[in-house]
CSV table of N, CA and C in Angstrom, one decimal:
chain,number,residue,atom,x,y,z
A,1,MET,N,-160.4,-41.7,22.1
A,1,MET,CA,-159.2,-41.7,21.4
A,1,MET,C,-158.0,-41.7,22.3
A,2,LYS,N,-158.0,-40.8,23.3
A,2,LYS,CA,-156.9,-40.7,24.2
A,2,LYS,C,-156.7,-41.9,25.0
A,3,ILE,N,-157.7,-42.6,25.4
A,3,ILE,CA,-157.6,-43.9,26.2
A,3,ILE,C,-156.9,-44.9,25.3
A,4,ARG,N,-157.3,-45.0,24.0
A,4,ARG,CA,-156.7,-46.0,23.1
A,4,ARG,C,-155.2,-45.7,22.9
A,5,SER,N,-154.9,-44.4,22.7
A,5,SER,CA,-153.5,-44.0,22.6
A,5,SER,C,-152.7,-44.4,23.8
A,6,LEU,N,-153.3,-44.1,25.0
A,6,LEU,CA,-152.6,-44.4,26.3
A,6,LEU,C,-152.4,-45.9,26.4
A,7,ASN,N,-153.4,-46.7,26.0
A,7,ASN,CA,-153.2,-48.2,26.1
A,7,ASN,C,-152.1,-48.7,25.2
A,8,LEU,N,-152.1,-48.1,24.0
A,8,LEU,CA,-151.0,-48.5,23.0
A,8,LEU,C,-149.6,-48.1,23.6
A,9,MET,N,-149.5,-46.9,24.2
A,9,MET,CA,-148.3,-46.5,24.8
A,9,MET,C,-147.9,-47.5,25.9
A,10,ILE,N,-148.8,-47.8,26.8
A,10,ILE,CA,-148.5,-48.8,27.9
A,10,ILE,C,-148.1,-50.1,27.3
A,11,TRP,N,-148.8,-50.6,26.2
A,11,TRP,CA,-148.4,-51.9,25.6
A,11,TRP,C,-147.0,-51.8,25.0
A,12,ALA,N,-146.7,-50.7,24.3
A,12,ALA,CA,-145.4,-50.6,23.7
A,12,ALA,C,-144.3,-50.5,24.8
A,13,SER,N,-144.6,-49.8,25.9
A,13,SER,CA,-143.6,-49.7,27.0
A,13,SER,C,-143.4,-51.1,27.6
A,14,SER,N,-144.5,-51.8,27.8
A,14,SER,CA,-144.4,-53.2,28.3
A,14,SER,C,-143.6,-54.1,27.4
A,15,ALA,N,-143.8,-54.0,26.1
A,15,ALA,CA,-143.1,-54.8,25.2
A,15,ALA,C,-141.6,-54.5,25.2
A,16,LEU,N,-141.3,-53.2,25.3
A,16,LEU,CA,-139.9,-52.8,25.4
A,16,LEU,C,-139.2,-53.3,26.6
A,17,PHE,N,-140.0,-53.2,27.8
A,17,PHE,CA,-139.4,-53.6,29.0
A,17,PHE,C,-139.1,-55.1,29.0
A,18,VAL,N,-140.0,-55.9,28.4
A,18,VAL,CA,-139.8,-57.4,28.3
A,18,VAL,C,-138.6,-57.7,27.5
A,19,THR,N,-138.4,-56.9,26.4
A,19,THR,CA,-137.3,-57.1,25.5
A,19,THR,C,-136.0,-56.8,26.2
A,20,LEU,N,-136.0,-55.6,26.9
A,20,LEU,CA,-134.8,-55.2,27.7
A,20,LEU,C,-134.5,-56.2,28.8
A,21,LEU,N,-135.5,-56.7,29.5
A,21,LEU,CA,-135.3,-57.7,30.5
A,21,LEU,C,-134.7,-59.0,30.0
A,22,ALA,N,-135.2,-59.5,28.8
A,22,ALA,CA,-134.7,-60.7,28.2
A,22,ALA,C,-133.2,-60.5,27.8
A,23,THR,N,-132.9,-59.3,27.3
A,23,THR,CA,-131.5,-59.0,26.9
A,23,THR,C,-130.6,-59.0,28.2
A,24,ALA,N,-131.1,-58.4,29.2
A,24,ALA,CA,-130.3,-58.3,30.4
A,24,ALA,C,-130.1,-59.7,31.1
A,25,GLN,N,-131.0,-60.6,31.0
A,25,GLN,CA,-130.9,-61.9,31.6
A,25,GLN,C,-129.9,-62.7,30.8
A,26,THR,N,-129.9,-62.6,29.4
A,26,THR,CA,-129.0,-63.4,28.6
A,26,THR,C,-127.7,-62.7,28.4
A,27,GLY,N,-127.7,-61.4,28.5
A,27,GLY,CA,-126.5,-60.6,28.3
A,27,GLY,C,-126.2,-60.4,26.9
A,28,ASP,N,-126.6,-61.2,26.0
A,28,ASP,CA,-126.3,-61.1,24.6
A,28,ASP,C,-127.6,-61.2,23.8
A,29,PRO,N,-128.0,-60.2,23.1
A,29,PRO,CA,-129.2,-60.2,22.3
A,29,PRO,C,-129.1,-61.1,21.1
A,30,ASN,N,-127.9,-61.3,20.6
A,30,ASN,CA,-127.7,-62.1,19.4
A,30,ASN,C,-126.5,-63.1,19.6
A,31,PRO,N,-126.7,-64.1,20.4
A,31,PRO,CA,-125.5,-65.0,20.7
A,31,PRO,C,-125.1,-65.7,19.5
A,32,VAL,N,-123.8,-66.0,19.4
A,32,VAL,CA,-123.2,-66.7,18.3
A,32,VAL,C,-122.6,-68.0,18.8
A,33,ASP,N,-122.8,-69.1,18.1
A,33,ASP,CA,-122.2,-70.4,18.5
A,33,ASP,C,-120.8,-70.5,17.9
A,34,PHE,N,-119.8,-70.5,18.7
A,34,PHE,CA,-118.4,-70.6,18.2
A,34,PHE,C,-118.0,-72.0,18.1
A,35,GLY,N,-118.8,-73.0,18.6
A,35,GLY,CA,-118.4,-74.4,18.5
A,35,GLY,C,-117.5,-74.7,19.7
A,36,PRO,N,-116.9,-75.9,19.7
A,36,PRO,CA,-116.0,-76.3,20.8
A,36,PRO,C,-114.7,-75.5,20.8
A,37,THR,N,-114.2,-75.4,22.0
A,37,THR,CA,-112.9,-74.7,22.1
A,37,THR,C,-111.8,-75.6,21.6
A,38,GLN,N,-110.6,-75.0,21.2
A,38,GLN,CA,-109.5,-75.7,20.8
A,38,GLN,C,-108.3,-75.3,21.6
A,39,PRO,N,-107.3,-76.3,21.8
A,39,PRO,CA,-106.1,-75.9,22.6
A,39,PRO,C,-105.2,-75.0,21.7
A,40,LEU,N,-104.6,-74.1,22.4
A,40,LEU,CA,-103.6,-73.2,21.8
A,40,LEU,C,-102.5,-72.9,22.8
A,41,SER,N,-101.3,-72.9,22.4
A,41,SER,CA,-100.2,-72.6,23.4
A,41,SER,C,-99.3,-71.5,22.9
A,42,ILE,N,-98.8,-70.7,23.8
A,42,ILE,CA,-97.8,-69.7,23.5
A,42,ILE,C,-96.6,-70.0,24.2
A,43,VAL,N,-95.5,-70.1,23.4
A,43,VAL,CA,-94.2,-70.4,24.0
A,43,VAL,C,-93.4,-69.1,24.1
A,44,SER,N,-93.0,-68.8,25.4
A,44,SER,CA,-92.3,-67.6,25.6
A,44,SER,C,-91.1,-67.9,26.5
A,45,ASP,N,-90.3,-66.9,26.8
A,45,ASP,CA,-89.1,-67.1,27.7
A,45,ASP,C,-89.5,-67.6,29.0
A,46,THR,N,-90.7,-67.4,29.4
A,46,THR,CA,-91.2,-67.8,30.8
A,46,THR,C,-91.8,-69.2,30.8
A,47,GLY,N,-91.9,-69.8,29.6
A,47,GLY,CA,-92.5,-71.2,29.5
A,47,GLY,C,-93.5,-71.3,28.5
A,48,THR,N,-94.2,-72.4,28.5
A,48,THR,CA,-95.3,-72.7,27.6
A,48,THR,C,-96.6,-72.4,28.3
A,49,HIS,N,-97.5,-71.5,27.7
A,49,HIS,CA,-98.7,-71.1,28.3
A,49,HIS,C,-99.9,-71.7,27.5
A,50,ASN,N,-100.7,-72.5,28.1
A,50,ASN,CA,-101.8,-73.2,27.5
A,50,ASN,C,-103.1,-72.5,27.6
A,51,PHE,N,-103.9,-72.4,26.6
A,51,PHE,CA,-105.2,-71.8,26.5
A,51,PHE,C,-106.2,-72.7,25.8
A,52,ASN,N,-107.5,-72.5,26.1
A,52,ASN,CA,-108.6,-73.1,25.4
A,52,ASN,C,-109.2,-71.9,24.7
A,53,VAL,N,-109.2,-71.9,23.3
A,53,VAL,CA,-109.7,-70.8,22.6
A,53,VAL,C,-110.9,-71.1,21.7
A,54,GLU,N,-111.8,-70.1,21.7
A,54,GLU,CA,-112.9,-70.2,20.7
A,54,GLU,C,-112.4,-69.7,19.4
A,55,ILE,N,-112.9,-70.2,18.3
A,55,ILE,CA,-112.4,-69.9,17.0
A,55,ILE,C,-113.4,-69.0,16.3
A,56,ALA,N,-112.9,-67.8,15.9
A,56,ALA,CA,-113.7,-66.9,15.1
A,56,ALA,C,-113.2,-66.9,13.7
A,57,ASP,N,-113.8,-67.8,12.9
A,57,ASP,CA,-113.3,-68.0,11.5
A,57,ASP,C,-114.3,-67.7,10.4
A,58,THR,N,-115.4,-67.0,10.8
A,58,THR,CA,-116.4,-66.5,9.8
A,58,THR,C,-116.6,-65.0,10.1
A,59,PRO,N,-117.0,-64.2,9.1
A,59,PRO,CA,-117.3,-62.8,9.3
A,59,PRO,C,-118.3,-62.5,10.5
A,60,GLU,N,-119.3,-63.4,10.6
A,60,GLU,CA,-120.3,-63.2,11.7
A,60,GLU,C,-119.6,-63.4,13.1
A,61,LYS,N,-118.8,-64.4,13.2
A,61,LYS,CA,-118.1,-64.7,14.5
A,61,LYS,C,-117.1,-63.6,14.8
A,62,GLN,N,-116.4,-63.1,13.7
A,62,GLN,CA,-115.3,-62.1,13.9
A,62,GLN,C,-116.0,-60.8,14.3
A,63,GLN,N,-117.1,-60.5,13.8
A,63,GLN,CA,-117.8,-59.2,14.1
A,63,GLN,C,-118.3,-59.3,15.6
A,64,HIS,N,-118.7,-60.4,16.0
A,64,HIS,CA,-119.3,-60.6,17.3
A,64,HIS,C,-118.2,-60.7,18.4
A,65,GLY,N,-117.2,-61.5,18.2
A,65,GLY,CA,-116.1,-61.6,19.1
A,65,GLY,C,-116.6,-61.8,20.6
A,66,TYR,N,-116.0,-61.0,21.5
A,66,TYR,CA,-116.4,-61.1,22.9
A,66,TYR,C,-117.4,-60.0,23.3
A,67,MET,N,-118.2,-59.5,22.4
A,67,MET,CA,-119.3,-58.6,22.7
A,67,MET,C,-120.2,-59.2,23.8
A,68,PHE,N,-120.5,-58.5,24.8
A,68,PHE,CA,-121.4,-58.8,25.9
A,68,PHE,C,-120.8,-59.8,26.9
A,69,LYS,N,-119.6,-60.3,26.6
A,69,LYS,CA,-118.9,-61.2,27.6
A,69,LYS,C,-118.5,-60.5,28.8
A,70,GLU,N,-119.0,-60.9,30.0
A,70,GLU,CA,-118.7,-60.2,31.2
A,70,GLU,C,-117.5,-60.7,32.0
A,71,SER,N,-117.0,-61.9,31.7
A,71,SER,CA,-115.9,-62.4,32.4
A,71,SER,C,-115.1,-63.4,31.4
A,72,LEU,N,-113.9,-63.6,31.7
A,72,LEU,CA,-113.1,-64.5,30.9
A,72,LEU,C,-112.0,-65.1,31.8
A,73,GLY,N,-111.8,-66.4,31.8
A,73,GLY,CA,-110.8,-67.0,32.6
A,73,GLY,C,-109.4,-66.8,32.1
A,74,GLY,N,-108.4,-67.0,32.9
A,74,GLY,CA,-107.1,-66.8,32.6
A,74,GLY,C,-106.5,-67.7,31.5
A,75,ASP,N,-107.2,-68.9,31.3
A,75,ASP,CA,-106.7,-69.8,30.3
A,75,ASP,C,-107.7,-69.9,29.1
A,76,GLU,N,-108.6,-68.9,29.0
A,76,GLU,CA,-109.5,-68.8,27.9
A,76,GLU,C,-109.1,-67.7,26.9
A,77,GLY,N,-109.5,-67.8,25.7
A,77,GLY,CA,-109.3,-66.8,24.7
A,77,GLY,C,-110.0,-67.1,23.4
A,78,MET,N,-109.8,-66.2,22.4
A,78,MET,CA,-110.4,-66.4,21.1
A,78,MET,C,-109.4,-66.2,20.1
A,79,LEU,N,-109.4,-67.1,19.1
A,79,LEU,CA,-108.5,-67.0,18.0
A,79,LEU,C,-109.3,-66.6,16.7
A,80,PHE,N,-108.9,-65.4,16.2
A,80,PHE,CA,-109.6,-64.9,14.9
A,80,PHE,C,-108.7,-65.4,13.8
A,81,THR,N,-109.2,-66.2,12.9
A,81,THR,CA,-108.4,-66.6,11.7
A,81,THR,C,-109.1,-66.0,10.5
A,82,PHE,N,-108.3,-65.3,9.7
A,82,PHE,CA,-108.8,-64.5,8.5
A,82,PHE,C,-108.4,-65.2,7.2
A,83,ALA,N,-109.3,-65.1,6.2
A,83,ALA,CA,-109.1,-65.7,4.9
A,83,ALA,C,-107.9,-65.0,4.2
A,84,ARG,N,-107.7,-63.7,4.5
A,84,ARG,CA,-106.6,-63.0,3.8
A,84,ARG,C,-105.6,-62.4,4.8
A,85,THR,N,-104.4,-62.5,4.5
A,85,THR,CA,-103.4,-61.8,5.3
A,85,THR,C,-103.3,-60.4,5.0
A,86,GLU,N,-103.7,-59.5,5.9
A,86,GLU,CA,-103.8,-58.1,5.7
A,86,GLU,C,-103.7,-57.4,7.0
A,87,VAL,N,-103.6,-56.0,7.0
A,87,VAL,CA,-103.7,-55.3,8.2
A,87,VAL,C,-105.0,-55.6,8.9
A,88,GLN,N,-105.0,-56.0,10.1
A,88,GLN,CA,-106.2,-56.4,10.9
A,88,GLN,C,-106.5,-55.3,11.9
A,89,THR,N,-107.8,-55.0,12.1
A,89,THR,CA,-108.1,-54.1,13.2
A,89,THR,C,-109.2,-54.7,14.1
A,90,ILE,N,-109.1,-54.4,15.4
A,90,ILE,CA,-110.1,-55.0,16.3
A,90,ILE,C,-110.6,-53.8,17.1
A,91,TRP,N,-112.0,-53.8,17.4
A,91,TRP,CA,-112.6,-52.8,18.3
A,91,TRP,C,-113.4,-53.5,19.3
A,92,MET,N,-113.8,-52.8,20.3
A,92,MET,CA,-114.4,-53.3,21.6
A,92,MET,C,-115.8,-52.9,21.7
A,93,LYS,N,-116.6,-52.7,20.7
A,93,LYS,CA,-118.0,-52.3,20.8
A,93,LYS,C,-118.7,-53.4,21.6
A,94,ASN,N,-119.5,-52.9,22.6
A,94,ASN,CA,-120.3,-53.8,23.5
A,94,ASN,C,-119.4,-54.9,24.2
A,95,THR,N,-118.1,-54.6,24.4
A,95,THR,CA,-117.3,-55.6,25.1
A,95,THR,C,-117.0,-54.9,26.5
A,96,PRO,N,-117.5,-55.5,27.6
A,96,PRO,CA,-117.4,-54.9,28.9
A,96,PRO,C,-116.1,-55.2,29.6
A,97,ILE,N,-115.2,-56.0,29.1
A,97,ILE,CA,-114.0,-56.4,29.8
A,97,ILE,C,-112.8,-55.9,29.0
A,98,PRO,N,-111.7,-55.6,29.6
A,98,PRO,CA,-110.5,-55.2,28.9
A,98,PRO,C,-109.9,-56.5,28.3
A,99,LEU,N,-109.3,-56.4,27.1
A,99,LEU,CA,-108.7,-57.5,26.5
A,99,LEU,C,-107.3,-57.2,26.0
A,100,ASP,N,-106.4,-58.2,26.1
A,100,ASP,CA,-105.1,-58.2,25.4
A,100,ASP,C,-105.3,-58.7,24.0
A,101,ILE,N,-104.8,-57.9,23.0
A,101,ILE,CA,-105.0,-58.3,21.6
A,101,ILE,C,-103.7,-58.6,21.0
A,102,LEU,N,-103.5,-59.8,20.6
A,102,LEU,CA,-102.2,-60.3,20.1
A,102,LEU,C,-102.3,-60.5,18.6
A,103,PHE,N,-101.5,-59.8,17.8
A,103,PHE,CA,-101.6,-59.9,16.4
A,103,PHE,C,-100.5,-60.9,16.0
A,104,VAL,N,-100.8,-61.9,15.2
A,104,VAL,CA,-99.9,-63.0,14.9
A,104,VAL,C,-99.7,-63.2,13.4
A,105,ARG,N,-98.4,-63.3,13.1
A,105,ARG,CA,-97.9,-63.5,11.7
A,105,ARG,C,-98.3,-64.9,11.3
A,106,GLY,N,-98.2,-65.2,10.0
A,106,GLY,CA,-98.5,-66.5,9.4
A,106,GLY,C,-97.6,-67.6,9.9
A,107,ASN,N,-96.4,-67.3,10.4
A,107,ASN,CA,-95.4,-68.3,10.9
A,107,ASN,C,-95.7,-68.6,12.4
A,108,GLY,N,-96.7,-68.0,13.0
A,108,GLY,CA,-97.1,-68.2,14.4
A,108,GLY,C,-96.4,-67.3,15.4
A,109,ARG,N,-95.6,-66.4,14.9
A,109,ARG,CA,-94.9,-65.4,15.8
A,109,ARG,C,-95.7,-64.2,16.0
A,110,ILE,N,-95.8,-63.8,17.3
A,110,ILE,CA,-96.5,-62.6,17.7
A,110,ILE,C,-95.9,-61.4,17.2
A,111,LEU,N,-96.6,-60.6,16.4
A,111,LEU,CA,-96.1,-59.4,15.8
A,111,LEU,C,-96.2,-58.2,16.8
A,112,LYS,N,-97.3,-58.1,17.5
A,112,LYS,CA,-97.6,-56.9,18.3
A,112,LYS,C,-98.7,-57.3,19.3
A,113,ILE,N,-98.6,-56.7,20.5
A,113,ILE,CA,-99.6,-56.9,21.5
A,113,ILE,C,-100.2,-55.5,21.9
A,114,GLU,N,-101.5,-55.4,21.9
A,114,GLU,CA,-102.2,-54.2,22.4
A,114,GLU,C,-102.7,-54.7,23.8
A,115,HIS,N,-102.1,-54.1,24.9
A,115,HIS,CA,-102.4,-54.5,26.2
A,115,HIS,C,-103.6,-53.9,26.8
A,116,SER,N,-104.5,-54.7,27.4
A,116,SER,CA,-105.7,-54.2,28.1
A,116,SER,C,-106.4,-53.1,27.3
A,117,HIS,N,-106.8,-53.5,26.1
A,117,HIS,CA,-107.6,-52.6,25.3
A,117,HIS,C,-108.9,-52.2,26.0
A,118,LYS,N,-109.2,-50.9,26.0
A,118,LYS,CA,-110.3,-50.3,26.8
A,118,LYS,C,-111.6,-50.9,26.4
A,119,PRO,N,-112.4,-51.3,27.4
A,119,PRO,CA,-113.8,-51.8,27.1
A,119,PRO,C,-114.7,-50.7,26.5
A,120,TYR,N,-115.6,-51.2,25.6
A,120,TYR,CA,-116.6,-50.4,24.9
A,120,TYR,C,-116.0,-49.4,23.9
A,121,THR,N,-114.7,-49.3,23.8
A,121,THR,CA,-114.2,-48.3,22.8
A,121,THR,C,-114.4,-48.7,21.4
A,122,LEU,N,-114.6,-47.7,20.6
A,122,LEU,CA,-114.7,-47.9,19.1
A,122,LEU,C,-113.4,-47.6,18.5
A,123,ARG,N,-112.4,-47.2,19.3
A,123,ARG,CA,-111.0,-47.0,18.7
A,123,ARG,C,-110.4,-48.3,18.4
A,124,SER,N,-110.0,-48.5,17.2
A,124,SER,CA,-109.5,-49.8,16.7
A,124,SER,C,-108.1,-50.0,17.2
A,125,ALA,N,-107.8,-51.2,17.5
A,125,ALA,CA,-106.4,-51.6,17.7
A,125,ALA,C,-106.0,-52.2,16.3
A,126,SER,N,-104.8,-51.8,15.8
A,126,SER,CA,-104.4,-52.2,14.5
A,126,SER,C,-103.1,-53.0,14.6
A,127,SER,N,-103.0,-54.0,13.7
A,127,SER,CA,-101.8,-54.8,13.6
A,127,SER,C,-100.7,-54.0,13.0
A,128,GLU,N,-101.0,-53.0,12.2
A,128,GLU,CA,-100.0,-52.1,11.5
A,128,GLU,C,-99.2,-52.8,10.4
A,129,ALA,N,-99.3,-54.1,10.3
A,129,ALA,CA,-98.7,-54.9,9.3
A,129,ALA,C,-99.6,-56.1,9.0
A,130,PRO,N,-99.5,-56.7,7.8
A,130,PRO,CA,-100.4,-57.8,7.4
A,130,PRO,C,-100.2,-59.0,8.4
A,131,VAL,N,-101.3,-59.5,8.9
A,131,VAL,CA,-101.3,-60.7,9.7
A,131,VAL,C,-102.6,-61.5,9.3
A,132,PRO,N,-102.5,-62.8,9.5
A,132,PRO,CA,-103.7,-63.7,9.2
A,132,PRO,C,-104.5,-64.0,10.5
A,133,ALA,N,-104.0,-63.6,11.7
A,133,ALA,CA,-104.7,-64.0,12.9
A,133,ALA,C,-104.5,-63.0,14.0
A,134,VAL,N,-105.5,-63.1,14.9
A,134,VAL,CA,-105.5,-62.3,16.1
A,134,VAL,C,-106.0,-63.2,17.3
A,135,ILE,N,-105.3,-63.0,18.4
A,135,ILE,CA,-105.8,-63.7,19.6
A,135,ILE,C,-106.2,-62.7,20.7
A,136,GLU,N,-107.3,-62.9,21.3
A,136,GLU,CA,-107.8,-62.1,22.4
A,136,GLU,C,-107.7,-62.9,23.7
A,137,LEU,N,-107.1,-62.3,24.8
A,137,LEU,CA,-107.0,-62.9,26.1
A,137,LEU,C,-107.5,-61.8,27.1
A,138,ILE,N,-107.9,-62.2,28.3
A,138,ILE,CA,-108.3,-61.3,29.3
A,138,ILE,C,-107.2,-60.2,29.5
A,139,GLY,N,-107.6,-59.0,29.7
A,139,GLY,CA,-106.7,-57.9,29.8
A,139,GLY,C,-105.7,-58.1,30.9
A,140,GLY,N,-104.4,-57.9,30.6
A,140,GLY,CA,-103.3,-58.0,31.6
A,140,GLY,C,-102.6,-59.4,31.6
A,141,ARG,N,-103.3,-60.4,31.0
A,141,ARG,CA,-102.8,-61.8,31.0
A,141,ARG,C,-101.4,-61.9,30.3
A,142,ALA,N,-101.2,-61.2,29.2
A,142,ALA,CA,-100.0,-61.4,28.4
A,142,ALA,C,-98.8,-60.9,29.3
A,143,ARG,N,-98.9,-59.7,29.9
A,143,ARG,CA,-97.9,-59.2,30.8
A,143,ARG,C,-97.6,-60.1,32.0
A,144,GLU,N,-98.7,-60.6,32.6
A,144,GLU,CA,-98.7,-61.5,33.7
A,144,GLU,C,-97.9,-62.7,33.4
A,145,LEU,N,-98.0,-63.3,32.2
A,145,LEU,CA,-97.3,-64.5,31.8
A,145,LEU,C,-96.0,-64.2,31.1
A,146,GLY,N,-95.6,-63.0,30.9
A,146,GLY,CA,-94.4,-62.6,30.2
A,146,GLY,C,-94.4,-62.9,28.7
A,147,ILE,N,-95.6,-62.9,28.1
A,147,ILE,CA,-95.8,-63.1,26.6
A,147,ILE,C,-95.4,-61.8,25.9
A,148,GLU,N,-94.6,-61.9,24.9
A,148,GLU,CA,-94.1,-60.7,24.2
A,148,GLU,C,-94.1,-60.9,22.7
A,149,PRO,N,-93.9,-59.8,21.9
A,149,PRO,CA,-93.8,-60.0,20.5
A,149,PRO,C,-92.6,-60.9,20.2
A,150,GLY,N,-92.7,-61.7,19.2
A,150,GLY,CA,-91.7,-62.7,18.8
A,150,GLY,C,-92.0,-64.1,19.4
A,151,ASP,N,-92.8,-64.2,20.4
A,151,ASP,CA,-93.1,-65.5,21.0
A,151,ASP,C,-93.9,-66.3,20.0
A,152,LEU,N,-93.9,-67.6,20.1
A,152,LEU,CA,-94.5,-68.6,19.2
A,152,LEU,C,-95.8,-69.0,19.6
A,153,VAL,N,-96.8,-68.9,18.8
A,153,VAL,CA,-98.1,-69.5,19.0
A,153,VAL,C,-98.2,-70.8,18.4
A,154,GLN,N,-98.5,-71.8,19.2
A,154,GLN,CA,-98.7,-73.2,18.6
A,154,GLN,C,-100.1,-73.5,18.5
A,155,HIS,N,-100.5,-73.7,17.2
A,155,HIS,CA,-101.9,-74.1,16.9
A,155,HIS,C,-101.9,-74.6,15.4
A,156,PRO,N,-102.8,-75.5,15.1
A,156,PRO,CA,-102.8,-76.0,13.7
A,156,PRO,C,-103.0,-75.0,12.6
A,157,PHE,N,-103.7,-73.8,12.9
A,157,PHE,CA,-103.8,-72.8,11.9
A,157,PHE,C,-102.5,-72.3,11.4
A,158,PHE,N,-101.5,-72.3,12.2
A,158,PHE,CA,-100.1,-71.8,11.9
A,158,PHE,C,-99.2,-72.9,11.4
A,159,ASN,N,-99.7,-74.2,11.5
A,159,ASN,CA,-98.9,-75.3,11.2
A,159,ASN,C,-97.7,-75.4,12.2
A,160,THR,N,-98.0,-75.0,13.5
A,160,THR,CA,-96.9,-74.9,14.5
A,160,THR,C,-97.3,-75.8,15.7
A,161,ALA,N,-98.3,-76.6,15.6
A,161,ALA,CA,-98.8,-77.4,16.7
A,161,ALA,C,-97.7,-78.3,17.3
A,162,GLU,N,-96.8,-78.9,16.5
A,162,GLU,CA,-95.9,-79.8,16.9
A,162,GLU,C,-94.4,-79.3,16.8
A,163,LYS,N,-94.2,-78.1,16.4
A,163,LYS,CA,-92.9,-77.5,16.2
A,163,LYS,C,-92.3,-77.0,17.5
A,164,ASN,N,-91.0,-77.0,17.6
A,164,ASN,CA,-90.3,-76.4,18.7
A,164,ASN,C,-90.0,-75.0,18.4
A,165,PRO,N,-90.0,-74.1,19.4
A,165,PRO,CA,-89.6,-72.7,19.0
A,165,PRO,C,-88.1,-72.6,18.7
A,166,GLY,N,-87.8,-71.6,17.9
A,166,GLY,CA,-86.3,-71.5,17.6
A,166,GLY,C,-86.1,-70.8,16.3
């Protein structure tokens, strides 16, 4: 009996090791397909800043976000588009990199920026007012580019893709 129990323990340990190894190699145990990136621009006093963003437009994509993402380029980001305009909250569960979180009003104007939100924290960043969208950029990028609340996000979601700021 003891030998059979020992063999089962060894087998279970081996199975767990293989699972952990597979997760470590892919980095993400449950990857989500965000589809092709889309262009997005932010117009600030320092110029127009162009990004390629993944679109998180379903509850599954919104819940996953940048979990397990270990690096992010300076011109990359994610645009969360919500079906309802309401107070939005974002957390960093399983997110190993700091992120700038930009809360965006329906007219495309940035309401608030949470700078370099702490990796892995479950403390939510809140828009504190109703917004239909959130943008995530690599931590520190908004300050580096001089992006501030009131700046205009140009993207078809806001119907601002061709409009001039003003």
